[in-house]
Amino acid sequence: MIKIFLLVGVLLLSACSKAPLYQQESYVFGTRVQISIWGLPEDVAQKHAAAVFADLDRIHTRLHPWQPSEITRINASFARGEPALIDTETAALLKQASQYAERSDQLFNPAMGGLITAWGFHKDSYAPVLPSQASIDQLLAGQPSMQNLSFEASTVSSSNPAVQLDTGGFAKGWALDRAAAYLRKHRVNNALINIGGNVLALGKKDQTPWVVGIQHPREPQAMATIALKSGEAIGTSGDYQRFFEVGGKRYSHLIDPRTGQPATTMEAATVIAPPSLEAGAISDIATKPIFIGGIGKTLHYAQRFGLQDVLIVGNDGSVYITEELQRRISWIKPPVHIYRLR
């Protein structure tokens, strides 16, 4: 998860003004969401932004990992050893998640909701309490996997009662793609969609690209800015938003499915997904195997997901960056050490 600073100013509208910038904000997926639309009359932009927000609210309600939702209903069925009725949208979502889990060597594993619960991250606030090793071992022994799912015409079932779904690892990216699809369909050609720091750009703001800032993982400011090309999506996984500390050690929500422990490989991983109908989902998902797998596996998983623009912040604050992204980035607070990802 990342805090992206949107470097776009709100323009005052007047009879002699140029094409306006319309912005609307709300709170969805437990985070701040902002939609910026350039070049349309205010009433038209407002209508389309409202439609996107309505769909985001609907998705959030359906996919909530611990409040009553489609996900909790399916999980309850799995726990009873029963199949769950699903519609075509949910089936497509889970099948897409299964494919991404396989591509990530299961480091992105939406079936391990039980581990997320054990670490206390299925709550609005996080208590500094460690789960017992015995409970972690028991959850790992269940070996929950998206490969345990079977789909029929209108149902999904699990051969493994340990499967507890949590789509939080890519719900925001998936929702980005839906929002972008709606805007494209309705000829909203210039827009920026920011769902809690997962950002997708369409077109431009006036004659210039949309520019966003990448959050410094240890300071309350942007460390760099990046101009996004139309259709690109940017996402980050970091240990600096959903976390707690015990004994001076930081425990984040980014759990390694192999160990059941929060990954401590780096402070943050940022990727830019090239334009595609799944750019939002890829920008959200690909950061998980990169973060959990570590710097040595970064390029391996970048290649798996078709990425060239990648930035890693190591545990000592050093930055590791691909040549492609180094050519595009503008530093606000340059790190002391910058290394090329090879």
mmCIF file of C-alpha atoms in Angstrom:
data_model
loop_
_atom_site.group_PDB
_atom_site.id
_atom_site.type_symbol
_atom_site.label_atom_id
_atom_site.label_comp_id
_atom_site.label_asym_id
_atom_site.label_seq_id
_atom_site.Cartn_x
_atom_site.Cartn_y
_atom_site.Cartn_z
ATOM 1 C CA MET A 1 0.000 0.000 0.000
ATOM 2 C CA ILE A 2 1.250 3.467 -0.833
ATOM 3 C CA LYS A 3 0.405 7.019 -0.212
ATOM 4 C CA ILE A 4 0.536 8.769 -3.594
ATOM 5 C CA PHE A 5 0.570 12.528 -3.630
ATOM 6 C CA LEU A 6 -1.445 13.836 -6.568
ATOM 7 C CA LEU A 7 0.399 16.837 -7.916
ATOM 8 C CA VAL A 8 -2.572 18.407 -9.628
ATOM 9 C CA GLY A 9 -4.080 21.719 -8.635
ATOM 10 C CA VAL A 10 -7.764 22.580 -8.571
ATOM 11 C CA LEU A 11 -8.501 25.311 -11.081
ATOM 12 C CA LEU A 12 -10.956 28.115 -10.432
ATOM 13 C CA LEU A 13 -13.656 28.007 -13.061
ATOM 14 C CA SER A 14 -14.668 31.136 -14.893
ATOM 15 C CA ALA A 15 -16.241 32.113 -18.178
ATOM 16 C CA CYS A 16 -12.824 32.736 -19.697
ATOM 17 C CA SER A 17 -11.074 29.730 -18.140
ATOM 18 C CA LYS A 18 -9.536 26.914 -20.096
ATOM 19 C CA ALA A 19 -10.847 23.387 -19.841
ATOM 20 C CA PRO A 20 -11.539 22.759 -16.133
ATOM 21 C CA LEU A 21 -10.133 20.211 -13.757
ATOM 22 C CA TYR A 22 -12.874 18.521 -11.778
ATOM 23 C CA GLN A 23 -11.999 16.575 -8.627
ATOM 24 C CA GLN A 24 -14.130 14.530 -6.279
ATOM 25 C CA GLU A 25 -13.059 12.649 -3.159
ATOM 26 C CA SER A 26 -14.596 9.988 -0.973
ATOM 27 C CA TYR A 27 -13.582 7.250 1.459
ATOM 28 C CA VAL A 28 -13.764 3.704 0.073
ATOM 29 C CA PHE A 29 -11.838 0.480 0.785
ATOM 30 C CA GLY A 30 -10.912 2.034 4.123
ATOM 31 C CA THR A 31 -8.861 4.685 2.355
ATOM 32 C CA ARG A 32 -9.037 8.014 0.558
ATOM 33 C CA VAL A 33 -10.182 7.860 -3.058
ATOM 34 C CA GLN A 34 -9.887 10.722 -5.527
ATOM 35 C CA ILE A 35 -11.037 11.047 -9.116
ATOM 36 C CA SER A 36 -9.715 13.889 -11.279
ATOM 37 C CA ILE A 37 -11.271 14.607 -14.681
ATOM 38 C CA TRP A 38 -9.896 17.107 -17.157
ATOM 39 C CA GLY A 39 -11.643 18.959 -19.936
ATOM 40 C CA LEU A 40 -15.342 18.197 -19.422
ATOM 41 C CA PRO A 41 -18.155 20.472 -18.233
ATOM 42 C CA GLU A 42 -18.491 20.262 -14.486
ATOM 43 C CA ASP A 43 -21.931 18.642 -14.527
ATOM 44 C CA VAL A 44 -20.768 15.945 -16.953
ATOM 45 C CA ALA A 45 -17.591 15.254 -14.983
ATOM 46 C CA GLN A 46 -19.571 15.141 -11.751
ATOM 47 C CA LYS A 47 -22.022 12.613 -13.203
ATOM 48 C CA HIS A 48 -19.266 10.249 -14.300
ATOM 49 C CA ALA A 49 -17.297 10.591 -11.072
ATOM 50 C CA ALA A 50 -20.462 9.825 -9.088
ATOM 51 C CA ALA A 51 -21.045 6.690 -11.165
ATOM 52 C CA VAL A 52 -17.499 5.485 -10.504
ATOM 53 C CA PHE A 53 -17.812 6.130 -6.767
ATOM 54 C CA ALA A 54 -21.120 4.263 -6.640
ATOM 55 C CA ASP A 55 -19.476 1.223 -8.226
ATOM 56 C CA LEU A 56 -16.476 1.445 -5.890
ATOM 57 C CA ASP A 57 -18.815 1.512 -2.894
ATOM 58 C CA ARG A 58 -20.588 -1.556 -4.256
ATOM 59 C CA ILE A 59 -17.312 -3.421 -4.800
ATOM 60 C CA HIS A 60 -16.061 -2.501 -1.331
ATOM 61 C CA THR A 61 -19.242 -3.867 0.258
ATOM 62 C CA ARG A 62 -19.035 -7.107 -1.750
ATOM 63 C CA LEU A 63 -15.359 -7.748 -1.074
ATOM 64 C CA HIS A 64 -14.961 -6.649 2.541
ATOM 65 C CA PRO A 65 -12.748 -9.260 4.239
ATOM 66 C CA TRP A 66 -14.321 -9.217 7.700
ATOM 67 C CA GLN A 67 -17.604 -7.305 7.670
ATOM 68 C CA PRO A 68 -20.593 -9.176 6.173
ATOM 69 C CA SER A 69 -19.956 -9.484 2.428
ATOM 70 C CA GLU A 70 -19.778 -11.919 -0.467
ATOM 71 C CA ILE A 71 -16.294 -12.871 0.724
ATOM 72 C CA THR A 72 -17.319 -13.635 4.310
ATOM 73 C CA ARG A 73 -20.335 -15.594 3.030
ATOM 74 C CA ILE A 74 -18.109 -17.715 0.773
ATOM 75 C CA ASN A 75 -15.618 -18.259 3.596
ATOM 76 C CA ALA A 76 -18.404 -19.449 5.889
ATOM 77 C CA SER A 77 -19.483 -21.972 3.259
ATOM 78 C CA PHE A 78 -15.917 -23.237 2.869
ATOM 79 C CA ALA A 79 -15.571 -23.651 6.642
ATOM 80 C CA ARG A 80 -18.705 -25.832 6.614
ATOM 81 C CA GLY A 81 -17.397 -27.853 3.688
ATOM 82 C CA GLU A 82 -20.182 -26.589 1.445
ATOM 83 C CA PRO A 83 -20.123 -24.925 -2.002
ATOM 84 C CA ALA A 84 -21.093 -21.271 -2.221
ATOM 85 C CA LEU A 85 -23.340 -19.677 -4.806
ATOM 86 C CA ILE A 86 -21.547 -16.963 -6.790
ATOM 87 C CA ASP A 87 -22.391 -14.689 -9.693
ATOM 88 C CA THR A 88 -20.316 -14.238 -12.835
ATOM 89 C CA GLU A 89 -18.524 -11.163 -11.477
ATOM 90 C CA THR A 90 -17.280 -12.936 -8.356
ATOM 91 C CA ALA A 91 -16.305 -16.006 -10.364
ATOM 92 C CA ALA A 92 -14.247 -13.864 -12.765
ATOM 93 C CA LEU A 93 -12.585 -12.079 -9.854
ATOM 94 C CA LEU A 94 -11.567 -15.303 -8.117
ATOM 95 C CA LYS A 95 -10.363 -16.939 -11.332
ATOM 96 C CA GLN A 96 -8.234 -13.891 -12.096
ATOM 97 C CA ALA A 97 -6.817 -14.003 -8.564
ATOM 98 C CA SER A 98 -6.010 -17.697 -9.010
ATOM 99 C CA GLN A 99 -4.060 -16.988 -12.186
ATOM 100 C CA TYR A 100 -2.083 -14.202 -10.523
ATOM 101 C CA ALA A 101 -1.365 -16.394 -7.504
ATOM 102 C CA GLU A 102 0.157 -19.017 -9.789
ATOM 103 C CA ARG A 103 2.213 -16.404 -11.624
ATOM 104 C CA SER A 104 3.573 -15.137 -8.307
ATOM 105 C CA ASP A 105 4.569 -18.643 -7.107
ATOM 106 C CA GLN A 106 1.847 -18.249 -4.456
ATOM 107 C CA LEU A 107 3.575 -15.276 -2.781
ATOM 108 C CA PHE A 108 0.374 -13.467 -3.638
ATOM 109 C CA ASN A 109 -2.072 -15.801 -1.919
ATOM 110 C CA PRO A 110 -5.660 -14.569 -1.420
ATOM 111 C CA ALA A 111 -6.558 -17.891 0.234
ATOM 112 C CA MET A 112 -4.594 -17.145 3.411
ATOM 113 C CA GLY A 113 -7.111 -14.857 5.092
ATOM 114 C CA GLY A 114 -6.702 -16.890 8.271
ATOM 115 C CA LEU A 115 -3.127 -15.625 8.642
ATOM 116 C CA ILE A 116 -4.235 -12.029 8.130
ATOM 117 C CA THR A 117 -6.811 -12.514 10.880
ATOM 118 C CA ALA A 118 -4.251 -14.117 13.202
ATOM 119 C CA TRP A 119 -1.980 -11.085 12.876
ATOM 120 C CA GLY A 120 -4.858 -8.738 13.755
ATOM 121 C CA PHE A 121 -5.159 -6.986 10.401
ATOM 122 C CA HIS A 122 -8.828 -7.803 9.903
ATOM 123 C CA LYS A 123 -9.666 -4.803 12.066
ATOM 124 C CA ASP A 124 -9.853 -1.059 11.592
ATOM 125 C CA SER A 125 -7.016 -0.558 14.095
ATOM 126 C CA TYR A 126 -4.084 -2.815 14.856
ATOM 127 C CA ALA A 127 -3.206 -3.888 18.385
ATOM 128 C CA PRO A 128 0.476 -4.585 19.151
ATOM 129 C CA VAL A 129 -0.138 -8.259 19.918
ATOM 130 C CA LEU A 130 1.798 -11.145 18.374
ATOM 131 C CA PRO A 131 0.015 -14.409 17.518
ATOM 132 C CA SER A 132 1.385 -17.570 19.061
ATOM 133 C CA GLN A 133 3.773 -19.629 16.974
ATOM 134 C CA ALA A 134 1.488 -22.599 17.531
ATOM 135 C CA SER A 135 -1.422 -20.800 15.881
ATOM 136 C CA ILE A 136 0.772 -19.753 12.942
ATOM 137 C CA ASP A 137 2.048 -23.314 12.531
ATOM 138 C CA GLN A 138 -1.496 -24.647 12.517
ATOM 139 C CA LEU A 139 -2.568 -22.182 9.819
ATOM 140 C CA LEU A 140 0.489 -22.996 7.698
ATOM 141 C CA ALA A 141 -0.173 -26.711 8.052
ATOM 142 C CA GLY A 142 -3.542 -26.193 6.362
ATOM 143 C CA GLN A 143 -1.714 -25.034 3.196
ATOM 144 C CA PRO A 144 -4.577 -22.873 1.892
ATOM 145 C CA SER A 145 -4.245 -22.096 -1.806
ATOM 146 C CA MET A 146 -6.335 -20.705 -4.641
ATOM 147 C CA GLN A 147 -5.624 -24.028 -6.350
ATOM 148 C CA ASN A 148 -8.009 -25.586 -3.817
ATOM 149 C CA LEU A 149 -10.961 -23.822 -5.496
ATOM 150 C CA SER A 150 -13.293 -25.528 -7.954
ATOM 151 C CA PHE A 151 -15.819 -23.659 -10.072
ATOM 152 C CA GLU A 152 -19.122 -24.991 -11.365
ATOM 153 C CA ALA A 153 -21.749 -23.079 -13.326
ATOM 154 C CA SER A 154 -22.902 -20.966 -10.398
ATOM 155 C CA THR A 155 -20.900 -22.175 -7.402
ATOM 156 C CA VAL A 156 -17.393 -22.225 -6.017
ATOM 157 C CA SER A 157 -16.163 -24.836 -3.578
ATOM 158 C CA SER A 158 -12.928 -25.581 -1.781
ATOM 159 C CA SER A 159 -11.345 -28.959 -1.246
ATOM 160 C CA ASN A 160 -9.536 -27.411 1.723
ATOM 161 C CA PRO A 161 -11.500 -26.035 4.711
ATOM 162 C CA ALA A 162 -8.437 -23.939 5.638
ATOM 163 C CA VAL A 163 -9.074 -21.628 2.677
ATOM 164 C CA GLN A 164 -10.265 -18.239 3.878
ATOM 165 C CA LEU A 165 -10.416 -15.701 1.054
ATOM 166 C CA ASP A 166 -9.101 -12.170 1.395
ATOM 167 C CA THR A 167 -9.004 -10.197 -1.848
ATOM 168 C CA GLY A 168 -7.453 -7.120 -0.238
ATOM 169 C CA GLY A 169 -4.171 -7.807 -2.007
ATOM 170 C CA PHE A 170 -5.618 -6.751 -5.332
ATOM 171 C CA ALA A 171 -9.171 -5.411 -4.807
ATOM 172 C CA LYS A 172 -8.075 -1.812 -5.261
ATOM 173 C CA GLY A 173 -6.199 -2.589 -8.454
ATOM 174 C CA TRP A 174 -9.134 -4.623 -9.781
ATOM 175 C CA ALA A 175 -11.446 -1.719 -8.961
ATOM 176 C CA LEU A 176 -9.080 0.660 -10.797
ATOM 177 C CA ASP A 177 -9.521 -1.375 -13.958
ATOM 178 C CA ARG A 178 -13.306 -1.302 -13.612
ATOM 179 C CA ALA A 179 -13.280 2.458 -13.099
ATOM 180 C CA ALA A 180 -11.021 2.966 -16.104
ATOM 181 C CA ALA A 181 -13.247 0.740 -18.247
ATOM 182 C CA TYR A 182 -16.303 2.813 -17.316
ATOM 183 C CA LEU A 183 -14.568 6.099 -18.083
ATOM 184 C CA ARG A 184 -13.253 4.860 -21.426
ATOM 185 C CA LYS A 185 -16.701 3.574 -22.390
ATOM 186 C CA HIS A 186 -18.218 6.985 -21.693
ATOM 187 C CA ARG A 187 -15.450 8.856 -23.508
ATOM 188 C CA VAL A 188 -13.907 10.377 -20.433
ATOM 189 C CA ASN A 189 -10.497 10.441 -22.052
ATOM 190 C CA ASN A 190 -8.497 12.441 -19.511
ATOM 191 C CA ALA A 191 -8.712 11.314 -15.906
ATOM 192 C CA LEU A 192 -6.674 10.185 -12.930
ATOM 193 C CA ILE A 193 -8.078 7.604 -10.534
ATOM 194 C CA ASN A 194 -6.436 7.246 -7.121
ATOM 195 C CA ILE A 195 -7.672 4.479 -4.828
ATOM 196 C CA GLY A 196 -5.623 4.757 -1.673
ATOM 197 C CA GLY A 197 -2.409 5.269 -3.613
ATOM 198 C CA ASN A 198 -3.079 2.789 -6.395
ATOM 199 C CA VAL A 199 -3.315 5.159 -9.348
ATOM 200 C CA LEU A 200 -4.272 4.787 -13.005
ATOM 201 C CA ALA A 201 -3.920 7.551 -15.592
ATOM 202 C CA LEU A 202 -6.029 8.178 -18.668
ATOM 203 C CA GLY A 203 -4.918 10.760 -21.199
ATOM 204 C CA LYS A 204 -3.437 13.980 -19.871
ATOM 205 C CA LYS A 205 -4.175 17.025 -17.734
ATOM 206 C CA ASP A 206 -4.390 19.766 -20.351
ATOM 207 C CA GLN A 207 -1.294 19.191 -22.513
ATOM 208 C CA THR A 208 0.858 17.643 -19.802
ATOM 209 C CA PRO A 209 0.972 14.140 -18.350
ATOM 210 C CA TRP A 210 -0.570 13.360 -15.005
ATOM 211 C CA VAL A 211 2.159 13.580 -12.359
ATOM 212 C CA VAL A 212 2.112 11.737 -9.035
ATOM 213 C CA GLY A 213 4.512 11.650 -6.129
ATOM 214 C CA ILE A 214 5.876 8.491 -4.534
ATOM 215 C CA GLN A 215 5.678 8.452 -0.738
ATOM 216 C CA HIS A 216 8.886 8.251 1.259
ATOM 217 C CA PRO A 217 8.474 5.108 3.421
ATOM 218 C CA ARG A 218 9.930 6.720 6.542
ATOM 219 C CA GLU A 219 9.078 10.424 6.167
ATOM 220 C CA PRO A 220 5.769 12.292 5.695
ATOM 221 C CA GLN A 221 6.573 13.532 2.209
ATOM 222 C CA ALA A 222 7.071 12.425 -1.365
ATOM 223 C CA MET A 223 10.525 11.140 -2.226
ATOM 224 C CA ALA A 224 10.083 11.496 -5.997
ATOM 225 C CA THR A 225 7.601 12.284 -8.754
ATOM 226 C CA ILE A 226 6.730 10.409 -11.900
ATOM 227 C CA ALA A 227 4.741 11.400 -14.998
ATOM 228 C CA LEU A 228 2.357 8.629 -15.985
ATOM 229 C CA LYS A 229 1.601 7.732 -19.580
ATOM 230 C CA SER A 230 -2.008 7.159 -20.591
ATOM 231 C CA GLY A 231 -3.175 3.751 -19.431
ATOM 232 C CA GLU A 232 -0.339 3.186 -16.974
ATOM 233 C CA ALA A 233 -1.005 2.272 -13.351
ATOM 234 C CA ILE A 234 1.308 2.684 -10.371
ATOM 235 C CA GLY A 235 1.182 0.726 -7.141
ATOM 236 C CA THR A 236 3.312 0.207 -4.064
ATOM 237 C CA SER A 237 3.498 -2.295 -1.242
ATOM 238 C CA GLY A 238 5.205 -0.966 1.864
ATOM 239 C CA ASP A 239 5.565 -1.664 5.560
ATOM 240 C CA TYR A 240 4.635 1.862 6.607
ATOM 241 C CA GLN A 241 0.839 2.120 6.681
ATOM 242 C CA ARG A 242 -0.757 -1.069 8.023
ATOM 243 C CA PHE A 243 1.629 -2.110 10.770
ATOM 244 C CA PHE A 244 2.264 -2.202 14.506
ATOM 245 C CA GLU A 245 5.396 -2.400 16.598
ATOM 246 C CA VAL A 246 6.360 -4.727 19.433
ATOM 247 C CA GLY A 247 9.686 -4.381 21.203
ATOM 248 C CA GLY A 248 10.877 -1.872 18.620
ATOM 249 C CA LYS A 249 10.246 -4.281 15.724
ATOM 250 C CA ARG A 250 7.823 -3.436 12.944
ATOM 251 C CA TYR A 251 5.195 -6.007 11.878
ATOM 252 C CA SER A 252 3.307 -5.145 8.683
ATOM 253 C CA HIS A 253 0.286 -6.695 6.958
ATOM 254 C CA LEU A 254 2.477 -8.090 4.164
ATOM 255 C CA ILE A 255 2.586 -11.708 5.297
ATOM 256 C CA ASP A 256 4.917 -14.254 3.728
ATOM 257 C CA PRO A 257 2.705 -17.306 2.977
ATOM 258 C CA ARG A 258 5.742 -19.580 3.356
ATOM 259 C CA THR A 259 6.540 -18.598 6.946
ATOM 260 C CA GLY A 260 3.330 -17.022 8.206
ATOM 261 C CA GLN A 261 5.397 -14.035 9.337
ATOM 262 C CA PRO A 262 5.350 -10.432 8.086
ATOM 263 C CA ALA A 263 7.964 -10.009 5.371
ATOM 264 C CA THR A 264 10.959 -7.872 6.345
ATOM 265 C CA THR A 265 12.812 -7.858 3.030
ATOM 266 C CA MET A 266 12.482 -4.122 2.305
ATOM 267 C CA GLU A 267 10.607 -0.933 3.179
ATOM 268 C CA ALA A 268 8.690 -0.502 -0.067
ATOM 269 C CA ALA A 269 8.308 -1.770 -3.618
ATOM 270 C CA THR A 270 6.818 0.385 -6.376
ATOM 271 C CA VAL A 271 5.923 -0.708 -9.902
ATOM 272 C CA ILE A 272 4.366 0.909 -12.947
ATOM 273 C CA ALA A 273 2.243 -1.433 -15.046
ATOM 274 C CA PRO A 274 2.123 -0.676 -18.782
ATOM 275 C CA PRO A 275 -1.244 0.067 -20.416
ATOM 276 C CA SER A 276 -3.605 -2.893 -20.563
ATOM 277 C CA LEU A 277 -7.104 -3.786 -19.440
ATOM 278 C CA GLU A 278 -5.526 -5.280 -16.280
ATOM 279 C CA ALA A 279 -2.946 -2.563 -15.568
ATOM 280 C CA GLY A 280 -4.555 -1.646 -12.243
ATOM 281 C CA ALA A 281 -4.678 -5.224 -10.975
ATOM 282 C CA ILE A 282 -1.113 -5.925 -12.101
ATOM 283 C CA SER A 283 0.217 -2.777 -10.423
ATOM 284 C CA ASP A 284 -1.431 -3.884 -7.188
ATOM 285 C CA ILE A 285 -0.592 -7.585 -7.264
ATOM 286 C CA ALA A 286 2.961 -7.577 -8.642
ATOM 287 C CA THR A 287 4.294 -5.621 -5.673
ATOM 288 C CA LYS A 288 3.438 -8.516 -3.334
ATOM 289 C CA PRO A 289 5.810 -11.185 -4.716
ATOM 290 C CA ILE A 290 8.443 -8.487 -5.243
ATOM 291 C CA PHE A 291 8.172 -7.279 -1.639
ATOM 292 C CA ILE A 292 7.950 -10.746 -0.116
ATOM 293 C CA GLY A 293 10.443 -12.397 -2.466
ATOM 294 C CA GLY A 294 13.130 -9.783 -1.811
ATOM 295 C CA ILE A 295 15.464 -7.682 -3.914
ATOM 296 C CA GLY A 296 17.193 -10.703 -5.439
ATOM 297 C CA LYS A 297 13.897 -11.882 -6.948
ATOM 298 C CA THR A 298 12.652 -8.466 -8.061
ATOM 299 C CA LEU A 299 13.509 -8.706 -11.743
ATOM 300 C CA HIS A 300 12.268 -12.301 -11.866
ATOM 301 C CA TYR A 301 8.772 -11.258 -10.779
ATOM 302 C CA ALA A 302 8.897 -8.023 -12.754
ATOM 303 C CA GLN A 303 9.406 -10.123 -15.877
ATOM 304 C CA ARG A 304 6.598 -12.481 -14.850
ATOM 305 C CA PHE A 305 4.197 -9.544 -14.767
ATOM 306 C CA GLY A 306 5.565 -7.705 -17.814
ATOM 307 C CA LEU A 307 7.070 -4.798 -15.854
ATOM 308 C CA GLN A 308 10.040 -2.605 -16.699
ATOM 309 C CA ASP A 309 9.548 0.262 -14.240
ATOM 310 C CA VAL A 310 10.381 -0.891 -10.700
ATOM 311 C CA LEU A 311 11.722 0.871 -7.604
ATOM 312 C CA ILE A 312 12.732 -0.790 -4.332
ATOM 313 C CA VAL A 313 13.529 0.926 -1.035
ATOM 314 C CA GLY A 314 15.797 -1.341 1.010
ATOM 315 C CA ASN A 315 15.758 -1.651 4.778
ATOM 316 C CA ASP A 316 18.684 0.774 5.020
ATOM 317 C CA GLY A 317 16.956 3.388 2.850
ATOM 318 C CA SER A 318 18.954 2.571 -0.265
ATOM 319 C CA VAL A 319 17.013 2.635 -3.514
ATOM 320 C CA TYR A 320 17.230 -0.038 -6.219
ATOM 321 C CA ILE A 321 15.729 1.008 -9.540
ATOM 322 C CA THR A 322 15.451 -0.256 -13.089
ATOM 323 C CA GLU A 323 17.146 1.690 -15.858
ATOM 324 C CA GLU A 324 13.784 2.401 -17.490
ATOM 325 C CA LEU A 325 12.340 4.038 -14.382
ATOM 326 C CA GLN A 326 15.565 5.879 -13.552
ATOM 327 C CA ARG A 327 15.207 7.758 -16.848
ATOM 328 C CA ARG A 328 11.686 8.885 -15.936
ATOM 329 C CA ILE A 329 11.806 9.685 -12.234
ATOM 330 C CA SER A 330 12.333 13.124 -10.698
ATOM 331 C CA TRP A 331 13.770 13.083 -7.190
ATOM 332 C CA ILE A 332 12.468 15.382 -4.484
ATOM 333 C CA LYS A 333 14.484 13.783 -1.693
ATOM 334 C CA PRO A 334 17.208 11.698 -3.343
ATOM 335 C CA PRO A 335 18.388 8.675 -1.347
ATOM 336 C CA VAL A 336 21.990 8.513 -0.250
ATOM 337 C CA HIS A 337 22.541 5.352 -2.282
ATOM 338 C CA ILE A 338 20.911 4.449 -5.605
ATOM 339 C CA TYR A 339 21.639 1.116 -7.247
ATOM 340 C CA ARG A 340 20.621 -0.260 -10.630
ATOM 341 C CA LEU A 341 18.391 -3.313 -10.591
ATOM 342 C CA ARG A 342 20.041 -5.847 -12.904
#
